[in-house]
Structures are given as structure tokens and as C-alpha cells.
Amino acid sequence: MTRSSQADLTRTTDQSVFAPQLPARPGRSTWTGLHGDSLPLLLARAVHDYRRGPLVVIAPDMQAAELLADQYAFFAAGDAAPALIFPDWETLPYDLFSPYQDIISERLATLYRLPALERGLLIVSAPTLLGRLPPRTFIERNSLLLRRGDRLDLDGMRARLDVAGYHCVSQVMEHGEFAVRGALLDLFPMGSRAPYRIDLFDEEIETIRTFDPESQRSLEDCTEIRLLPAREFPMDEAAIRLFRQRFRATFEGDPQACSVYREVSQGIAPAGIEYYLPLFLEQTATLFDYLPAGSCVIQFDATERASAAFNAQLQERYEARRHDRERPILPPAALFLEPAELEQRLAAWPQVQVGLFKEVLLTPDSHTFNTRRPGELRLRPRSEQPAAALQSFIDGFPGRILITAESTGRRETLRDQLAGFGIRPVVVADWAAFLATDTPLALGVAPLEQGLVLDDPAVALLPEALLFGERARQVRRRKPVRDPASIVRNLTDLEINAPVVHEEHGVGRYLGLERLAVGGIENEYLALGYAGGDKLYVPVAALGW
């Protein structure tokens, strides 16, 4: 039996199955024949080759967007092109509470980076794409770069942070917070992964360091930080004055009867204020206004159905809440793109329609890919040959095979199970490591769910979901088991040297139960073995027995 070599795989990455032609001008082409987990592999190659701008992928929902981002990261490991997600607010239309600060931080960071993005991937869900946003000038005008050695007026900076929507607290813990203690300014900027501690010498920035919000200990030195606004709309005096004028012009009745009007007039941003965003701005924008020239839009065929479902929900919630005189709401068209406007915006960009779930209309620029899903490979523990289907596939496949698990712990468990069937794959770190070897059968960690078979080059990806059905995905969603009886059952099922995962110490080997005397008191401990001969003893009592 012949196997595809690493050179074959590298050479064929320049062929059509890995390097699709993307449209260079406005218009629509289609991709069909993409089965299993082939789309993220195709996107990884497309991003690598496309140099005119970023690729914008429209997914039907945030769950699909996040899964695609994880799968793309697996196939694109080592590529310097960034992959961004523009997150949803995770609130329903006209909700009476605001999005979590970390979500707003990620959205603002993406909006700030997007106009200057020369290549990469942006993933957005169809409902999120419909939302209206502040104009680019708002983000640019309200961003600030602080460098070591700059002069900083602490009182003026505090006033500026207040206007930008940052909250003054005694101890900084979350995005959008700051604290002033003498000559120290602690600040957690929107879009930043860590808070910063700025140490001033008179009015000069002497040091900038990150710090741990839990322990408040300083960590790494930095030379500069970028400050973004704390909200997607302004809350300065001019913006509040504009809000009051537009509120009175938009809604009938006494505005003082509305709590939102009263609180904004006092400089307070009430919960759910995001759904009044157009009242704070002279004009709004959409995500399309942030896209660099040369961007190409790729959308699933399910996005149209997702947009229609969101619009139906939007209208339903609007009709249910529009008659509340104490909290009047803006019409959907003021907050979200209407279907006709969305089509008009899309038509200005090169587009690719991905036919995953239905037949799409083929065009002269369409491309059909030769991919397929693996067949039935499920392990049958009660049969005489539990891995007969998998072994038959391995023996009959003329190329190389990568079996994937969802985590390192699952990988070790799967490796032991496969060894019991006489199947011994070589463990590889990632997709790049798999391509760099000539091993015919490998085992790795990847967020794949459906699998993939390519004929040219001959490569098969077999996720553990194919071997265990839905079992692997259920384990990932399930909360940690705390019922003592369940713990007992799970431990009695373990064999010596079976891989286990400790919540704090990671993957180890189960060595059995031992009785140890500590401080003159004898108790039973669960023994775990780790690399280098290290052992960890966990009191059985801590497990709730």
C-alpha cells in the first residue's frame, strides 16, 4: 500500500483543492462540494494566498462562528495572519440589561484593528452583521496611545477616562475600570488582555507594567498601551445634549417620565442603553464601513435563513415592547440593517457563497471541490472485533490518516483504547507537525467534528466523534461531576495507568489508592503519576466520599 509523502502534501497545497480562486471584483461566485471539516482547511489556505485584504466569513450564528475560528486556528497554525471574531452582544433585542464588559472590549478591539488589516480572517454571525455601529471616526477620535516617557496630567487623564466611560474603582478587576493611588494609575483598557499599572514621576510616565488583577502583583514591563473608549457610543456633554434633543423629537409624551432619559441626562448609562445608540450619534455605520478595500465576503448558505429568523424575532419583540410609555424603544430599522439594505451593502464586495446544506446557483466563477466525509467508523465494544470498521478503513486507505481528539486527556485515553485494538498511531502536536512527518497514521488534538477525506492528496481526518458518536461532544458540554456516587463509579472503572485529568495539574496516570499517615492521622489517598516520576496524592475525602 502506498502512502502520500510529506512532499506530496506540500506540493499539492498549491493545487485547487487547497488554493481556491477568489473573486477580485464585486460579484458572486460559489463553492460547492465542501463536506465534513473541509471549509476551515480551505479557508486556512485561502487566507495564506489572498493578499488584497482580509476574508470576511458570515456564519449563521455565534456557535458556528466560534467553532469555525477554532478549526481555522488548527489548520492555520504558524500563519501570522490574524483571525478575528466580531462577537455578538449576547443579549436579545431590546433587553433591559447591557452586554458584558469583556464582550464590548473585544468588539471595540476588533473595530479598531479592522480598517488597517491587510490580510487575515474576520468571522461574524449573520445577526451580528445587521447591527448598526458607531462611525470609524468615533473609534479613532476616542483612542489614545500612552508611551513610557510621555507627560501625563493625572487629573486631566481622570476626567478624560470618566468621559470615555471608564469607571473609577478602588481596585481594578475588569475591562473599563481605573484606579488612582498617589502617583500610580491602574487601568484596564478596553481591548486589552491584561490591566496596566502606570507609575508617574511628577508628570512623566516612568514605567508601564501589566499586573494580575487577582493578586494585584506587577508583571511585565511595557513601552506603550492603547486606550479605546469604554462604550460604542459617546457619553460626553455634547453627546448627552444630542441624545436629549433626539429623544424628545423621536418619542411622544413627557420625556421625564422615562427613566432612560432621566439617567442619561444625569450622565448615567442605564442598563440596555445600547439599544438607544443612534440617539447619541450624528450618524451610524455598519461593519461594512470598517472593512478595508479589497476584502472578500464569504457566507454560508444558512446565513439567509438565520437573518430571516433574527428579523422575525426582532419584529416580535418590537411589537411586544413598543407600547411601553415609560421605556419607549427605537424601531428596528434604526438599530439594524433591513434585508434590502443588507443586499445592497453585500453587492459592493466580492462574494463567495458556500453551498454546505443546499444546492446553490452555479456561476462561471464557481468551484466544486472533491471532498467527502468518512463512512461509518464507530467502535462497537460488544462485538467480537470492536474496531473492525476503523481497521478496515486504515488498511484500505491509500494515503495518510490523522485521528483527532478534543483534548490532551481524551487523546491519551483514545491512544490506550486504540492500542488495545492493535492500532498504534504516532502522536503529533498539530496539523503542521502532521504535514512535516511521513507517518501513515497519527493522533493529535483538534476541534474537528465531522471528519474529512481528500483523494488528492490522499489524506483522511478522523475525529473521535466518528468513533464514539455524540459521546465526545456531550462530555465537553457537561458540567464537572460532583455527585459522590458518580465519582465512585468512575474511579472503579479506572484501570492502573489509565490517563486522568486533574483540574489544576493536568493529564496524569492513575496509580491506584494508597493509605498514608500525615500528621499522625492515616487516610486514603488517590495517587496520580506525572512525567519525571512526580506523584500527586489527592485525599479521598476531598472527592466527597
PDB file of C-alpha atoms in Angstrom, residues 315-486:
ATOM      1  CA  GLN A 315     -40.198  42.376  14.914  1.00  0.00           C
ATOM      2  CA  GLU A 316     -41.915  40.199  17.508  1.00  0.00           C
ATOM      3  CA  ARG A 317     -40.019  41.770  20.411  1.00  0.00           C
ATOM      4  CA  TYR A 318     -40.537  45.256  19.000  1.00  0.00           C
ATOM      5  CA  GLU A 319     -44.306  44.779  18.805  1.00  0.00           C
ATOM      6  CA  ALA A 320     -44.373  43.405  22.350  1.00  0.00           C
ATOM      7  CA  ARG A 321     -42.458  46.371  23.846  1.00  0.00           C
ATOM      8  CA  ARG A 322     -43.237  49.361  21.652  1.00  0.00           C
ATOM      9  CA  HIS A 323     -46.251  50.483  23.707  1.00  0.00           C
ATOM     10  CA  ASP A 324     -44.351  50.945  26.995  1.00  0.00           C
ATOM     11  CA  ARG A 325     -44.537  54.709  27.560  1.00  0.00           C
ATOM     12  CA  GLU A 326     -42.089  54.597  30.474  1.00  0.00           C
ATOM     13  CA  ARG A 327     -39.427  52.993  28.285  1.00  0.00           C
ATOM     14  CA  PRO A 328     -40.118  53.711  24.580  1.00  0.00           C
ATOM     15  CA  ILE A 329     -37.913  51.926  22.063  1.00  0.00           C
ATOM     16  CA  LEU A 330     -36.492  52.728  18.649  1.00  0.00           C
ATOM     17  CA  PRO A 331     -37.875  50.953  15.555  1.00  0.00           C
ATOM     18  CA  PRO A 332     -35.817  48.011  14.218  1.00  0.00           C
ATOM     19  CA  ALA A 333     -34.693  49.952  11.123  1.00  0.00           C
ATOM     20  CA  ALA A 334     -32.898  52.472  13.356  1.00  0.00           C
ATOM     21  CA  LEU A 335     -30.845  49.740  15.037  1.00  0.00           C
ATOM     22  CA  PHE A 336     -30.393  47.051  12.376  1.00  0.00           C
ATOM     23  CA  LEU A 337     -29.959  46.751   8.629  1.00  0.00           C
ATOM     24  CA  GLU A 338     -33.085  45.792   6.742  1.00  0.00           C
ATOM     25  CA  PRO A 339     -32.866  42.901   4.216  1.00  0.00           C
ATOM     26  CA  ALA A 340     -32.814  45.197   1.172  1.00  0.00           C
ATOM     27  CA  GLU A 341     -30.101  47.383   2.681  1.00  0.00           C
ATOM     28  CA  LEU A 342     -28.047  44.318   3.564  1.00  0.00           C
ATOM     29  CA  GLU A 343     -28.203  43.054  -0.015  1.00  0.00           C
ATOM     30  CA  GLN A 344     -27.172  46.469  -1.286  1.00  0.00           C
ATOM     31  CA  ARG A 345     -24.174  46.533   1.068  1.00  0.00           C
ATOM     32  CA  LEU A 346     -23.114  42.997   0.132  1.00  0.00           C
ATOM     33  CA  ALA A 347     -23.315  43.761  -3.575  1.00  0.00           C
ATOM     34  CA  ALA A 348     -20.455  46.251  -3.244  1.00  0.00           C
ATOM     35  CA  TRP A 349     -17.970  43.492  -2.318  1.00  0.00           C
ATOM     36  CA  PRO A 350     -16.580  40.367  -3.979  1.00  0.00           C
ATOM     37  CA  GLN A 351     -18.587  37.458  -2.601  1.00  0.00           C
ATOM     38  CA  VAL A 352     -18.377  33.697  -2.300  1.00  0.00           C
ATOM     39  CA  GLN A 353     -21.486  31.666  -1.499  1.00  0.00           C
ATOM     40  CA  VAL A 354     -20.597  28.411   0.248  1.00  0.00           C
ATOM     41  CA  GLY A 355     -23.046  25.619  -0.503  1.00  0.00           C
ATOM     42  CA  LEU A 356     -22.900  23.409   2.577  1.00  0.00           C
ATOM     43  CA  PHE A 357     -26.517  22.423   3.101  1.00  0.00           C
ATOM     44  CA  LYS A 358     -28.301  23.041  -0.207  1.00  0.00           C
ATOM     45  CA  GLU A 359     -27.664  23.336  -3.913  1.00  0.00           C
ATOM     46  CA  VAL A 360     -26.570  26.824  -4.899  1.00  0.00           C
ATOM     47  CA  LEU A 361     -26.766  28.522  -8.256  1.00  0.00           C
ATOM     48  CA  LEU A 362     -23.521  27.891 -10.122  1.00  0.00           C
ATOM     49  CA  THR A 363     -21.769  30.757 -11.893  1.00  0.00           C
ATOM     50  CA  PRO A 364     -18.836  30.854 -14.347  1.00  0.00           C
ATOM     51  CA  ASP A 365     -16.588  31.597 -11.354  1.00  0.00           C
ATOM     52  CA  SER A 366     -17.925  28.654  -9.308  1.00  0.00           C
ATOM     53  CA  HIS A 367     -15.617  25.993  -7.958  1.00  0.00           C
ATOM     54  CA  THR A 368     -16.556  22.441  -6.941  1.00  0.00           C
ATOM     55  CA  PHE A 369     -14.166  20.710  -4.559  1.00  0.00           C
ATOM     56  CA  ASN A 370     -13.571  16.986  -4.364  1.00  0.00           C
ATOM     57  CA  THR A 371     -14.028  16.291  -0.667  1.00  0.00           C
ATOM     58  CA  ARG A 372     -16.104  13.761   1.258  1.00  0.00           C
ATOM     59  CA  ARG A 373     -16.858  12.599   4.747  1.00  0.00           C
ATOM     60  CA  PRO A 374     -15.593   9.291   6.112  1.00  0.00           C
ATOM     61  CA  GLY A 375     -18.071   6.460   6.295  1.00  0.00           C
ATOM     62  CA  GLU A 376     -19.303   4.559   9.351  1.00  0.00           C
ATOM     63  CA  LEU A 377     -16.317   4.007  11.683  1.00  0.00           C
ATOM     64  CA  ARG A 378     -17.937   3.714  15.095  1.00  0.00           C
ATOM     65  CA  LEU A 379     -16.317   1.412  17.638  1.00  0.00           C
ATOM     66  CA  ARG A 380     -18.551  -1.494  18.721  1.00  0.00           C
ATOM     67  CA  PRO A 381     -17.399  -2.521  22.233  1.00  0.00           C
ATOM     68  CA  ARG A 382     -19.785  -5.529  22.420  1.00  0.00           C
ATOM     69  CA  SER A 383     -18.783  -7.086  19.132  1.00  0.00           C
ATOM     70  CA  GLU A 384     -16.008  -9.613  18.651  1.00  0.00           C
ATOM     71  CA  GLN A 385     -13.945  -7.047  16.712  1.00  0.00           C
ATOM     72  CA  PRO A 386     -14.864  -3.625  18.168  1.00  0.00           C
ATOM     73  CA  ALA A 387     -12.607  -1.670  15.784  1.00  0.00           C
ATOM     74  CA  ALA A 388     -13.302  -3.688  12.621  1.00  0.00           C
ATOM     75  CA  ALA A 389     -14.685  -0.712  10.652  1.00  0.00           C
ATOM     76  CA  LEU A 390     -11.796   1.561  11.660  1.00  0.00           C
ATOM     77  CA  GLN A 391      -9.176  -1.100  10.945  1.00  0.00           C
ATOM     78  CA  SER A 392     -10.726  -1.795   7.541  1.00  0.00           C
ATOM     79  CA  PHE A 393     -10.625   1.929   6.685  1.00  0.00           C
ATOM     80  CA  ILE A 394      -6.975   2.207   7.755  1.00  0.00           C
ATOM     81  CA  ASP A 395      -5.965  -0.870   5.739  1.00  0.00           C
ATOM     82  CA  GLY A 396      -7.826   0.245   2.621  1.00  0.00           C
ATOM     83  CA  PHE A 397      -6.993   3.954   2.569  1.00  0.00           C
ATOM     84  CA  PRO A 398      -4.077   4.727   0.213  1.00  0.00           C
ATOM     85  CA  GLY A 399      -2.956   7.910   1.976  1.00  0.00           C
ATOM     86  CA  ARG A 400      -2.157   9.256   5.399  1.00  0.00           C
ATOM     87  CA  ILE A 401      -4.580   9.376   8.322  1.00  0.00           C
ATOM     88  CA  LEU A 402      -4.830  11.753  11.279  1.00  0.00           C
ATOM     89  CA  ILE A 403      -7.108  10.721  14.148  1.00  0.00           C
ATOM     90  CA  THR A 404      -8.056  13.644  16.405  1.00  0.00           C
ATOM     91  CA  ALA A 405      -9.325  14.004  19.964  1.00  0.00           C
ATOM     92  CA  GLU A 406     -10.857  17.092  21.533  1.00  0.00           C
ATOM     93  CA  SER A 407      -8.274  17.462  24.345  1.00  0.00           C
ATOM     94  CA  THR A 408      -4.961  16.059  25.501  1.00  0.00           C
ATOM     95  CA  GLY A 409      -6.728  13.977  28.139  1.00  0.00           C
ATOM     96  CA  ARG A 410      -9.082  12.482  25.565  1.00  0.00           C
ATOM     97  CA  ARG A 411      -6.095  11.898  23.284  1.00  0.00           C
ATOM     98  CA  GLU A 412      -4.333   9.778  25.904  1.00  0.00           C
ATOM     99  CA  THR A 413      -7.492   7.800  26.619  1.00  0.00           C
ATOM    100  CA  LEU A 414      -8.062   7.248  22.915  1.00  0.00           C
ATOM    101  CA  ARG A 415      -4.458   6.159  22.393  1.00  0.00           C
ATOM    102  CA  ASP A 416      -4.817   3.494  25.102  1.00  0.00           C
ATOM    103  CA  GLN A 417      -8.093   2.257  23.631  1.00  0.00           C
ATOM    104  CA  LEU A 418      -6.672   2.060  20.121  1.00  0.00           C
ATOM    105  CA  ALA A 419      -3.609   0.208  21.410  1.00  0.00           C
ATOM    106  CA  GLY A 420      -5.953  -2.399  22.850  1.00  0.00           C
ATOM    107  CA  PHE A 421      -7.222  -2.984  19.300  1.00  0.00           C
ATOM    108  CA  GLY A 422      -3.721  -3.211  17.870  1.00  0.00           C
ATOM    109  CA  ILE A 423      -3.857   0.299  16.363  1.00  0.00           C
ATOM    110  CA  ARG A 424      -0.844   2.410  17.356  1.00  0.00           C
ATOM    111  CA  PRO A 425      -0.800   5.913  15.824  1.00  0.00           C
ATOM    112  CA  VAL A 426       2.115   8.322  16.295  1.00  0.00           C
ATOM    113  CA  VAL A 427       1.248  11.348  18.440  1.00  0.00           C
ATOM    114  CA  VAL A 428       1.745  14.716  16.668  1.00  0.00           C
ATOM    115  CA  ALA A 429       1.488  18.194  18.150  1.00  0.00           C
ATOM    116  CA  ASP A 430      -0.654  19.866  15.482  1.00  0.00           C
ATOM    117  CA  TRP A 431      -1.543  19.983  11.791  1.00  0.00           C
ATOM    118  CA  ALA A 432       1.837  21.421  10.785  1.00  0.00           C
ATOM    119  CA  ALA A 433       3.618  18.614  12.669  1.00  0.00           C
ATOM    120  CA  PHE A 434       1.454  16.051  10.874  1.00  0.00           C
ATOM    121  CA  LEU A 435       2.393  17.505   7.487  1.00  0.00           C
ATOM    122  CA  ALA A 436       6.057  17.560   8.469  1.00  0.00           C
ATOM    123  CA  THR A 437       6.198  13.812   9.113  1.00  0.00           C
ATOM    124  CA  ASP A 438       5.830  10.772   6.870  1.00  0.00           C
ATOM    125  CA  THR A 439       3.969   8.661   9.415  1.00  0.00           C
ATOM    126  CA  PRO A 440       0.971   6.920   7.806  1.00  0.00           C
ATOM    127  CA  LEU A 441      -1.173   7.035  10.971  1.00  0.00           C
ATOM    128  CA  ALA A 442      -1.064   9.872  13.524  1.00  0.00           C
ATOM    129  CA  LEU A 443      -3.026  11.020  16.562  1.00  0.00           C
ATOM    130  CA  GLY A 444      -3.484  14.661  17.578  1.00  0.00           C
ATOM    131  CA  VAL A 445      -5.749  17.209  19.251  1.00  0.00           C
ATOM    132  CA  ALA A 446      -8.146  19.244  17.102  1.00  0.00           C
ATOM    133  CA  PRO A 447     -11.663  20.743  17.417  1.00  0.00           C
ATOM    134  CA  LEU A 448     -12.974  18.700  14.471  1.00  0.00           C
ATOM    135  CA  GLU A 449     -16.383  17.051  14.493  1.00  0.00           C
ATOM    136  CA  GLN A 450     -17.268  15.576  11.091  1.00  0.00           C
ATOM    137  CA  GLY A 451     -14.002  14.417   9.577  1.00  0.00           C
ATOM    138  CA  LEU A 452     -12.690  14.770   6.051  1.00  0.00           C
ATOM    139  CA  VAL A 453     -11.341  12.629   3.221  1.00  0.00           C
ATOM    140  CA  LEU A 454      -9.298  14.076   0.340  1.00  0.00           C
ATOM    141  CA  ASP A 455      -8.358  11.980  -2.663  1.00  0.00           C
ATOM    142  CA  ASP A 456      -5.620  14.256  -3.998  1.00  0.00           C
ATOM    143  CA  PRO A 457      -3.610  14.407  -1.843  1.00  0.00           C
ATOM    144  CA  ALA A 458      -4.845  11.240  -0.133  1.00  0.00           C
ATOM    145  CA  VAL A 459      -5.463  12.480   3.426  1.00  0.00           C
ATOM    146  CA  ALA A 460      -8.126  11.492   5.949  1.00  0.00           C
ATOM    147  CA  LEU A 461      -9.049  13.281   9.168  1.00  0.00           C
ATOM    148  CA  LEU A 462     -10.964  11.136  11.648  1.00  0.00           C
ATOM    149  CA  PRO A 463     -12.260  12.951  14.765  1.00  0.00           C
ATOM    150  CA  GLU A 464     -13.188  10.926  17.824  1.00  0.00           C
ATOM    151  CA  ALA A 465     -16.846  11.830  17.299  1.00  0.00           C
ATOM    152  CA  LEU A 466     -16.798   9.348  14.374  1.00  0.00           C
ATOM    153  CA  LEU A 467     -15.555   6.626  16.708  1.00  0.00           C
ATOM    154  CA  PHE A 468     -17.861   7.319  19.651  1.00  0.00           C
ATOM    155  CA  GLY A 469     -20.829   9.092  18.074  1.00  0.00           C
ATOM    156  CA  GLU A 470     -22.060  12.118  20.033  1.00  0.00           C
ATOM    157  CA  ARG A 471     -20.322  10.987  23.220  1.00  0.00           C
ATOM    158  CA  ALA A 472     -17.288  13.254  22.855  1.00  0.00           C
ATOM    159  CA  ARG A 473     -19.348  16.422  22.297  1.00  0.00           C
ATOM    160  CA  GLN A 474     -21.623  15.641  25.262  1.00  0.00           C
ATOM    161  CA  VAL A 475     -18.642  15.329  27.581  1.00  0.00           C
ATOM    162  CA  ARG A 476     -17.389  18.766  26.519  1.00  0.00           C
ATOM    163  CA  ARG A 477     -20.701  20.446  27.360  1.00  0.00           C
ATOM    164  CA  ARG A 478     -21.320  18.572  30.569  1.00  0.00           C
ATOM    165  CA  LYS A 479     -20.537  20.269  33.876  1.00  0.00           C
ATOM    166  CA  PRO A 480     -17.978  18.649  36.198  1.00  0.00           C
ATOM    167  CA  VAL A 481     -19.477  15.731  38.101  1.00  0.00           C
ATOM    168  CA  ARG A 482     -19.770  16.392  41.824  1.00  0.00           C
ATOM    169  CA  ASP A 483     -22.094  13.574  42.871  1.00  0.00           C
ATOM    170  CA  PRO A 484     -20.065  11.226  45.170  1.00  0.00           C
ATOM    171  CA  ALA A 485     -21.750   8.111  43.791  1.00  0.00           C
ATOM    172  CA  SER A 486     -20.773   9.110  40.271  1.00  0.00           C
TER     173      SER A 486
END
